[in-house]
């Protein structure tokens, strides 16, 4: 039996059906997100609200806050309602709404600050405004990076993992990679969902913290957890965090340049042009996700090699299959969907690569 058939057997007929349904909904969500942004932006002008905006900065925050509220139906359908249909939801409506409100407020503050600060630079900094905008964007991107540990705890209850043996193994893994280890934390995802995940993020104290969903810890053995964390360590060793944030900032900057051209069509820059500037920025940014996703897939393959070098290939394969099952990830999506929306290679490709690398037949 080939690898794909083995994966299908592990998923089961119902699991595959849910995975493919989720894949279709990802496409619909992407397209509807673009449509909602365009409609929301147009409503500012059709309603005349754009004419009454007091200042660019207030206009930026008003636009950003209004956008997250306008997108609430999408957030509910593709978030909570879809999770209920998949059977992954374990959270009541009030809990979900509170998490959505916290995340949306952070999103609106970031987006409002970005739009407002960059628009003011375009309005007042003269010919040097792109340089000022570039510095503003990367300042905000750096702030987002430093805020990672706090953003994780915004919607998850985190506590130190009481497993001395796993903790010691993780410490040795980080030491072998020349990285400072700041402990492993258990995220109580089971209070909200049956989905699984694990991540390594920068610690406020310096070094790196491991965060593991309790759902994943229940689904796989310690060897598989170690392999997943080794993959995340691979990202750090290859400086993928810095690269991904740098690429994120560059795409934002290119989006800003296009947005400025669109806003200039309304005449001299004023608060009236902020919605068009913001809407164009967001739409272009979403369209430019394709090169970001391509970069992501390349870096994921590199991180997989680190996981194989520091752990058991079979354990890593078990972890990938378990994660795919918990998250209903289509193991073999259509190529165009993978190109458009996926920043990870498909499970089929990753397992095939693991087989090639572990047998010594993969290319260096």
Tab-separated table of C-alpha atoms in Angstrom:
chain	number	residue	atom	x	y	z
A	1	UNK	CA	0.000	0.000	0.000
A	2	UNK	CA	1.403	3.413	-0.972
A	3	UNK	CA	1.895	6.303	1.444
A	4	UNK	CA	-1.252	8.166	0.376
A	5	UNK	CA	-3.396	5.078	0.846
A	6	UNK	CA	-1.922	4.656	4.330
A	7	UNK	CA	-2.800	8.248	5.150
A	8	UNK	CA	-6.345	7.801	3.866
A	9	UNK	CA	-6.743	4.730	6.030
A	10	UNK	CA	-5.535	6.676	9.075
A	11	UNK	CA	-7.996	9.500	8.387
A	12	UNK	CA	-10.972	7.293	7.647
A	13	UNK	CA	-13.762	8.139	5.217
A	14	UNK	CA	-15.434	10.645	7.525
A	15	UNK	CA	-12.146	12.385	8.350
A	16	UNK	CA	-11.280	12.779	4.676
A	17	UNK	CA	-14.719	14.161	3.928
A	18	UNK	CA	-14.321	16.786	6.659
A	19	UNK	CA	-10.778	17.633	5.521
A	20	UNK	CA	-11.904	18.234	1.952
A	21	UNK	CA	-14.878	20.268	3.118
A	22	UNK	CA	-12.533	22.429	5.181
A	23	UNK	CA	-10.270	22.855	2.152
A	24	UNK	CA	-13.178	24.152	0.072
A	25	UNK	CA	-14.186	26.507	2.855
A	26	UNK	CA	-10.647	27.916	2.991
A	27	UNK	CA	-11.029	28.969	-0.629
A	28	UNK	CA	-14.483	30.448	0.002
A	29	UNK	CA	-13.181	32.237	3.082
A	30	UNK	CA	-10.289	33.746	1.158
A	31	UNK	CA	-12.534	35.003	-1.648
A	32	UNK	CA	-15.231	36.263	0.716
A	33	UNK	CA	-12.579	38.059	2.754
A	34	UNK	CA	-11.525	39.991	-0.352
A	35	UNK	CA	-15.157	40.697	-1.248
A	36	UNK	CA	-16.112	41.870	2.253
A	37	UNK	CA	-13.119	44.222	2.353
A	38	UNK	CA	-14.048	45.707	-1.022
A	39	UNK	CA	-17.754	46.089	-0.096
A	40	UNK	CA	-16.943	47.553	3.329
A	41	UNK	CA	-14.577	50.092	1.752
A	42	UNK	CA	-17.142	51.048	-0.887
A	43	UNK	CA	-19.797	51.593	1.817
A	44	UNK	CA	-17.680	54.357	3.352
A	45	UNK	CA	-18.113	56.343	0.146
A	46	UNK	CA	-21.613	55.274	-0.859
A	47	UNK	CA	-22.942	56.201	2.582
A	48	UNK	CA	-21.077	59.506	2.667
A	49	UNK	CA	-19.342	58.530	5.927
A	50	UNK	CA	-15.903	59.125	4.391
A	51	UNK	CA	-16.789	62.820	3.935
A	52	UNK	CA	-17.283	63.256	7.682
A	53	UNK	CA	-14.019	61.724	8.897
A	54	UNK	CA	-12.298	64.178	11.272
A	55	UNK	CA	-8.612	63.269	10.878
A	56	UNK	CA	-6.505	60.592	9.180
A	57	UNK	CA	-5.529	58.897	12.449
A	58	UNK	CA	-9.081	58.716	13.798
A	59	UNK	CA	-10.256	57.632	10.351
A	60	UNK	CA	-7.731	54.785	10.377
A	61	UNK	CA	-8.913	53.473	13.755
A	62	UNK	CA	-12.555	53.886	12.772
A	63	UNK	CA	-11.947	51.938	9.559
A	64	UNK	CA	-10.036	49.151	11.338
A	65	UNK	CA	-12.572	48.739	14.137
A	66	UNK	CA	-15.468	48.855	11.701
A	67	UNK	CA	-13.811	46.230	9.513
A	68	UNK	CA	-13.518	43.613	12.262
A	69	UNK	CA	-17.160	44.228	13.180
A	70	UNK	CA	-18.247	44.065	9.529
A	71	UNK	CA	-16.380	40.766	9.184
A	72	UNK	CA	-18.084	39.248	12.235
A	73	UNK	CA	-20.379	36.996	10.117
A	74	UNK	CA	-17.302	35.525	8.399
A	75	UNK	CA	-15.539	35.040	11.732
A	76	UNK	CA	-18.578	33.267	13.162
A	77	UNK	CA	-19.256	31.048	10.157
A	78	UNK	CA	-15.672	30.043	9.358
A	79	UNK	CA	-14.735	29.973	13.021
A	80	UNK	CA	-17.315	28.783	15.498
A	81	UNK	CA	-20.046	27.394	13.200
A	82	UNK	CA	-17.597	25.480	11.044
A	83	UNK	CA	-15.884	24.065	14.132
A	84	UNK	CA	-19.248	22.827	15.381
A	85	UNK	CA	-19.922	21.092	12.055
A	86	UNK	CA	-16.482	19.452	12.133
A	87	UNK	CA	-16.994	18.322	15.709
A	88	UNK	CA	-13.867	20.099	16.974
A	89	UNK	CA	-15.619	22.799	19.023
A	90	UNK	CA	-15.653	22.491	22.824
A	91	UNK	CA	-16.366	26.113	23.683
A	92	UNK	CA	-19.622	27.875	24.490
A	93	UNK	CA	-20.724	30.917	22.528
A	94	UNK	CA	-19.827	33.397	25.270
A	95	UNK	CA	-16.313	31.996	25.576
A	96	UNK	CA	-15.825	32.091	21.809
A	97	UNK	CA	-17.191	35.633	21.627
A	98	UNK	CA	-14.829	36.811	24.368
A	99	UNK	CA	-11.817	35.299	22.578
A	100	UNK	CA	-12.978	36.852	19.293
A	101	UNK	CA	-13.388	40.263	20.949
A	102	UNK	CA	-9.878	40.186	22.438
A	103	UNK	CA	-8.240	39.063	19.213
A	104	UNK	CA	-10.257	41.528	17.144
A	105	UNK	CA	-9.315	44.432	19.391
A	106	UNK	CA	-5.611	43.622	18.995
A	107	UNK	CA	-6.107	43.302	15.233
A	108	UNK	CA	-7.936	46.639	15.036
A	109	UNK	CA	-5.276	48.416	17.115
A	110	UNK	CA	-2.449	47.042	14.963
A	111	UNK	CA	-4.244	47.753	11.702
A	112	UNK	CA	-5.406	51.224	12.775
A	113	UNK	CA	-1.917	52.193	13.919
A	114	UNK	CA	-0.365	50.882	10.709
A	115	UNK	CA	-2.829	52.629	8.410
A	116	UNK	CA	-2.844	55.885	10.354
A	117	UNK	CA	0.915	56.198	10.812
A	118	UNK	CA	1.760	55.288	7.216
A	119	UNK	CA	-0.964	57.553	5.812
A	120	UNK	CA	0.328	60.487	7.867
A	121	UNK	CA	3.820	59.765	6.540
A	122	UNK	CA	2.505	59.861	2.958
A	123	UNK	CA	0.653	63.079	3.747
A	124	UNK	CA	3.432	65.020	5.474
A	125	UNK	CA	6.856	63.463	4.829
A	126	UNK	CA	7.182	64.615	1.227
A	127	UNK	CA	9.311	62.615	-1.178
A	128	UNK	CA	10.976	60.730	1.673
A	129	UNK	CA	7.656	59.256	2.854
A	130	UNK	CA	8.401	55.711	1.564
A	131	UNK	CA	11.488	55.595	3.798
A	132	UNK	CA	9.461	56.789	6.787
A	133	UNK	CA	6.705	54.281	5.964
A	134	UNK	CA	9.276	51.488	5.697
A	135	UNK	CA	10.621	52.314	9.174
A	136	UNK	CA	7.097	52.499	10.627
A	137	UNK	CA	6.146	49.128	9.152
A	138	UNK	CA	9.210	47.346	10.460
A	139	UNK	CA	8.832	48.997	13.857
A	140	UNK	CA	5.315	47.576	14.089
A	141	UNK	CA	6.463	44.181	12.800
A	142	UNK	CA	9.147	44.091	15.510
A	143	UNK	CA	6.547	44.993	18.140
A	144	UNK	CA	4.344	42.158	16.856
A	145	UNK	CA	7.237	39.720	17.144
A	146	UNK	CA	8.041	40.790	20.711
A	147	UNK	CA	4.370	40.532	21.664
A	148	UNK	CA	4.110	36.856	20.657
A	149	UNK	CA	4.213	35.356	24.183
A	150	UNK	CA	1.503	37.762	25.364
A	151	UNK	CA	-0.701	37.197	22.314
A	152	UNK	CA	-0.616	33.428	22.864
A	153	UNK	CA	-1.736	33.883	26.466
A	154	UNK	CA	-4.461	36.284	25.395
A	155	UNK	CA	-6.682	33.397	24.322
A	156	UNK	CA	-5.063	30.379	26.021
A	157	UNK	CA	-4.455	29.363	29.592
A	158	UNK	CA	-0.766	28.431	29.844
A	159	UNK	CA	1.001	26.567	32.633
A	160	UNK	CA	4.414	24.920	33.004
A	161	UNK	CA	4.317	21.300	31.867
A	162	UNK	CA	4.890	18.883	34.742
A	163	UNK	CA	6.934	16.280	32.871
A	164	UNK	CA	10.582	16.306	34.032
A	165	UNK	CA	11.686	13.693	31.489
A	166	UNK	CA	10.232	15.478	28.448
A	167	UNK	CA	11.471	18.793	29.809
A	168	UNK	CA	14.999	17.413	30.125
A	169	UNK	CA	14.906	15.990	26.582
A	170	UNK	CA	13.740	19.315	25.202
A	171	UNK	CA	16.480	21.126	27.120
A	172	UNK	CA	19.104	18.837	25.537
A	173	UNK	CA	17.592	19.461	22.093
A	174	UNK	CA	17.900	23.227	22.507
A	175	UNK	CA	21.410	22.896	23.922
A	176	UNK	CA	22.504	20.827	20.912
A	177	UNK	CA	21.161	23.571	18.641
A	178	UNK	CA	22.989	26.280	20.616
A	179	UNK	CA	19.746	27.909	21.781
A	180	UNK	CA	18.692	29.131	25.191
A	181	UNK	CA	15.805	27.068	26.579
A	182	UNK	CA	13.161	28.722	28.763
A	183	UNK	CA	10.902	25.776	29.478
A	184	UNK	CA	7.827	24.085	28.061
A	185	UNK	CA	4.289	25.328	28.643
A	186	UNK	CA	1.030	23.457	28.270
A	187	UNK	CA	-1.742	25.368	26.498
A	188	UNK	CA	-5.234	24.265	27.531
A	189	UNK	CA	-6.652	24.039	24.030
A	190	UNK	CA	-8.939	21.178	25.092
A	191	UNK	CA	-11.124	23.772	26.837
A	192	UNK	CA	-11.890	25.262	23.426
A	193	UNK	CA	-11.232	22.714	20.690
A	194	UNK	CA	-9.912	19.260	19.844
A	195	UNK	CA	-7.350	20.719	17.415
A	196	UNK	CA	-3.655	20.263	18.104
A	197	UNK	CA	-0.504	22.321	17.683
A	198	UNK	CA	2.951	23.047	19.084
A	199	UNK	CA	5.180	26.083	18.678
A	200	UNK	CA	8.429	27.650	19.810
A	201	UNK	CA	8.337	31.388	20.460
A	202	UNK	CA	10.706	34.005	21.829
A	203	UNK	CA	10.556	34.371	25.596
A	204	UNK	CA	10.272	37.815	27.255
A	205	UNK	CA	13.221	36.722	29.410
A	206	UNK	CA	15.393	35.913	26.395
A	207	UNK	CA	15.761	32.561	24.745
A	208	UNK	CA	12.799	30.452	23.622
A	209	UNK	CA	9.708	28.846	25.114
A	210	UNK	CA	7.994	25.674	23.889
A	211	UNK	CA	4.198	25.771	23.814
A	212	UNK	CA	2.314	22.515	23.333
A	213	UNK	CA	-1.452	22.072	23.103
A	214	UNK	CA	-2.708	19.548	25.649
A	215	UNK	CA	-4.732	17.968	22.829
A	216	UNK	CA	-1.544	17.094	20.945
A	217	UNK	CA	0.138	15.818	24.092
A	218	UNK	CA	-2.776	13.430	24.600
A	219	UNK	CA	-2.639	12.207	20.987
A	220	UNK	CA	1.040	11.341	20.520
A	221	UNK	CA	4.002	9.934	22.437
A	222	UNK	CA	6.950	11.990	23.810
A	223	UNK	CA	9.167	10.975	20.861
A	224	UNK	CA	6.645	12.554	18.472
A	225	UNK	CA	6.472	15.726	20.588
A	226	UNK	CA	10.263	15.932	20.519
A	227	UNK	CA	10.251	15.575	16.725
A	228	UNK	CA	7.676	18.355	16.313
A	229	UNK	CA	9.667	20.674	18.575
A	230	UNK	CA	12.854	19.778	16.668
A	231	UNK	CA	11.078	20.956	13.525
A	232	UNK	CA	10.274	24.270	15.242
A	233	UNK	CA	13.877	24.534	16.431
A	234	UNK	CA	14.861	24.106	12.791
A	235	UNK	CA	12.987	27.297	11.988
A	236	UNK	CA	14.994	29.159	14.626
A	237	UNK	CA	18.318	27.689	13.506
A	238	UNK	CA	17.566	28.757	9.931
A	239	UNK	CA	16.404	32.188	11.159
A	240	UNK	CA	13.001	31.590	9.630
A	241	UNK	CA	11.229	33.725	12.235
A	242	UNK	CA	13.308	36.740	11.255
A	243	UNK	CA	12.909	35.915	7.571
A	244	UNK	CA	9.142	35.459	7.790
A	245	UNK	CA	8.661	38.721	9.659
A	246	UNK	CA	10.966	40.515	7.212
A	247	UNK	CA	8.986	39.108	4.276
A	248	UNK	CA	5.730	40.037	6.007
A	249	UNK	CA	6.976	43.608	6.393
A	250	UNK	CA	8.135	43.773	2.776
A	251	UNK	CA	4.740	42.618	1.503
A	252	UNK	CA	3.075	45.220	3.716
A	253	UNK	CA	5.393	47.890	2.315
A	254	UNK	CA	4.632	46.939	-1.298
A	255	UNK	CA	0.918	46.987	-0.451
A	256	UNK	CA	1.307	50.476	1.021
A	257	UNK	CA	2.935	51.770	-2.172
A	258	UNK	CA	0.007	50.508	-4.265
A	259	UNK	CA	-2.488	51.861	-1.725
A	260	UNK	CA	-0.909	55.314	-1.965
A	261	UNK	CA	-1.403	55.324	-5.737
A	262	UNK	CA	-5.066	54.384	-5.281
A	263	UNK	CA	-5.674	57.055	-2.632
A	264	UNK	CA	-4.039	59.703	-4.839
A	265	UNK	CA	-6.843	59.206	-7.378
A	266	UNK	CA	-9.168	61.034	-4.966
A	267	UNK	CA	-6.985	64.130	-5.034
A	268	UNK	CA	-4.828	65.584	-2.237
A	269	UNK	CA	-4.451	63.159	0.650
A	270	UNK	CA	-6.937	63.846	3.443
A	271	UNK	CA	-8.997	61.840	5.900
A	272	UNK	CA	-11.510	61.294	3.085
A	273	UNK	CA	-8.957	59.069	1.297
A	274	UNK	CA	-8.161	56.830	4.290
A	275	UNK	CA	-10.809	54.114	3.595
A	276	UNK	CA	-9.649	53.726	-0.019
A	277	UNK	CA	-6.018	53.665	1.104
A	278	UNK	CA	-6.774	51.048	3.776
A	279	UNK	CA	-8.992	48.868	1.594
A	280	UNK	CA	-6.485	48.808	-1.252
A	281	UNK	CA	-3.666	47.997	1.170
A	282	UNK	CA	-5.569	45.020	2.618
A	283	UNK	CA	-6.656	43.611	-0.729
A	284	UNK	CA	-3.179	43.853	-2.264
A	285	UNK	CA	-1.683	42.331	0.881
A	286	UNK	CA	-4.037	39.347	0.607
A	287	UNK	CA	-3.176	38.864	-3.067
A	288	UNK	CA	0.535	38.928	-2.221
A	289	UNK	CA	0.112	36.004	0.184
A	290	UNK	CA	1.000	33.679	-2.698
A	291	UNK	CA	4.753	34.468	-2.679
A	292	UNK	CA	4.729	34.424	1.134
A	293	UNK	CA	3.180	30.962	1.108
A	294	UNK	CA	5.726	29.773	-1.459
A	295	UNK	CA	8.543	30.955	0.800
A	296	UNK	CA	6.863	29.278	3.761
A	297	UNK	CA	6.703	25.881	2.049
A	298	UNK	CA	10.402	26.051	1.178
A	299	UNK	CA	11.361	26.885	4.770
A	300	UNK	CA	9.089	24.138	6.142
A	301	UNK	CA	10.962	21.542	4.100
A	302	UNK	CA	14.239	22.814	5.531
A	303	UNK	CA	12.868	22.630	9.089
A	304	UNK	CA	11.677	19.069	8.452
A	305	UNK	CA	15.277	18.093	7.747
A	306	UNK	CA	16.329	19.419	11.160
A	307	UNK	CA	13.572	17.376	12.782
A	308	UNK	CA	14.865	14.257	11.045
A	309	UNK	CA	18.437	15.002	12.104
A	310	UNK	CA	17.465	15.335	15.777
A	311	UNK	CA	14.817	12.669	16.142
A	312	UNK	CA	13.158	9.503	14.974
A	313	UNK	CA	11.722	9.774	11.426
A	314	UNK	CA	8.872	7.420	12.306
A	315	UNK	CA	7.988	9.543	15.346
A	316	UNK	CA	7.980	12.681	13.216
A	317	UNK	CA	5.726	10.999	10.657
A	318	UNK	CA	3.346	9.921	13.451
A	319	UNK	CA	3.226	13.490	14.733
A	320	UNK	CA	2.461	14.934	11.290
A	321	UNK	CA	-0.353	12.454	10.706
A	322	UNK	CA	-1.791	13.106	14.181
A	323	UNK	CA	-1.703	16.878	13.623
A	324	UNK	CA	-3.332	16.515	10.213
A	325	UNK	CA	-6.097	14.346	11.686
A	326	UNK	CA	-6.710	16.718	14.609
A	327	UNK	CA	-6.858	19.741	12.295
A	328	UNK	CA	-8.625	18.024	9.377
A	329	UNK	CA	-5.855	19.040	6.966
A	330	UNK	CA	-6.354	17.621	3.486
A	331	UNK	CA	-3.378	15.257	3.012
A	332	UNK	CA	-3.271	15.823	-0.752
A	333	UNK	CA	-4.949	19.116	-1.739
A	334	UNK	CA	-5.214	20.299	-5.352
A	335	UNK	CA	-1.983	21.955	-6.486
A	336	UNK	CA	-3.623	25.342	-7.135
A	337	UNK	CA	-5.098	25.460	-3.612
A	338	UNK	CA	-1.751	24.527	-2.083
A	339	UNK	CA	-0.057	27.295	-4.090
A	340	UNK	CA	-2.668	29.898	-3.196
A	341	UNK	CA	-3.387	29.186	0.462
A	342	UNK	CA	-0.899	26.790	2.059
A	343	UNK	CA	2.328	27.836	3.755
A	344	UNK	CA	3.126	24.165	4.515
A	345	UNK	CA	3.699	21.382	1.981
A	346	UNK	CA	0.944	18.783	1.896
A	347	UNK	CA	1.110	15.836	4.279
A	348	UNK	CA	1.621	13.497	1.318
A	349	UNK	CA	4.706	15.432	0.179
A	350	UNK	CA	6.129	15.708	3.693
A	351	UNK	CA	5.797	11.991	4.409
A	352	UNK	CA	7.348	11.163	1.058
A	353	UNK	CA	10.262	13.479	1.852
A	354	UNK	CA	10.682	11.878	5.279
A	355	UNK	CA	10.868	8.472	3.633
A	356	UNK	CA	13.470	9.672	1.107
A	357	UNK	CA	15.570	11.495	3.724
A	358	UNK	CA	15.478	8.663	6.254
A	359	UNK	CA	16.574	6.096	3.670
A	360	UNK	CA	19.362	8.341	2.406
A	361	UNK	CA	17.867	8.713	-1.066
A	362	UNK	CA	16.776	12.348	-0.678
A	363	UNK	CA	18.731	15.156	-2.232
A	364	UNK	CA	20.796	17.374	0.091
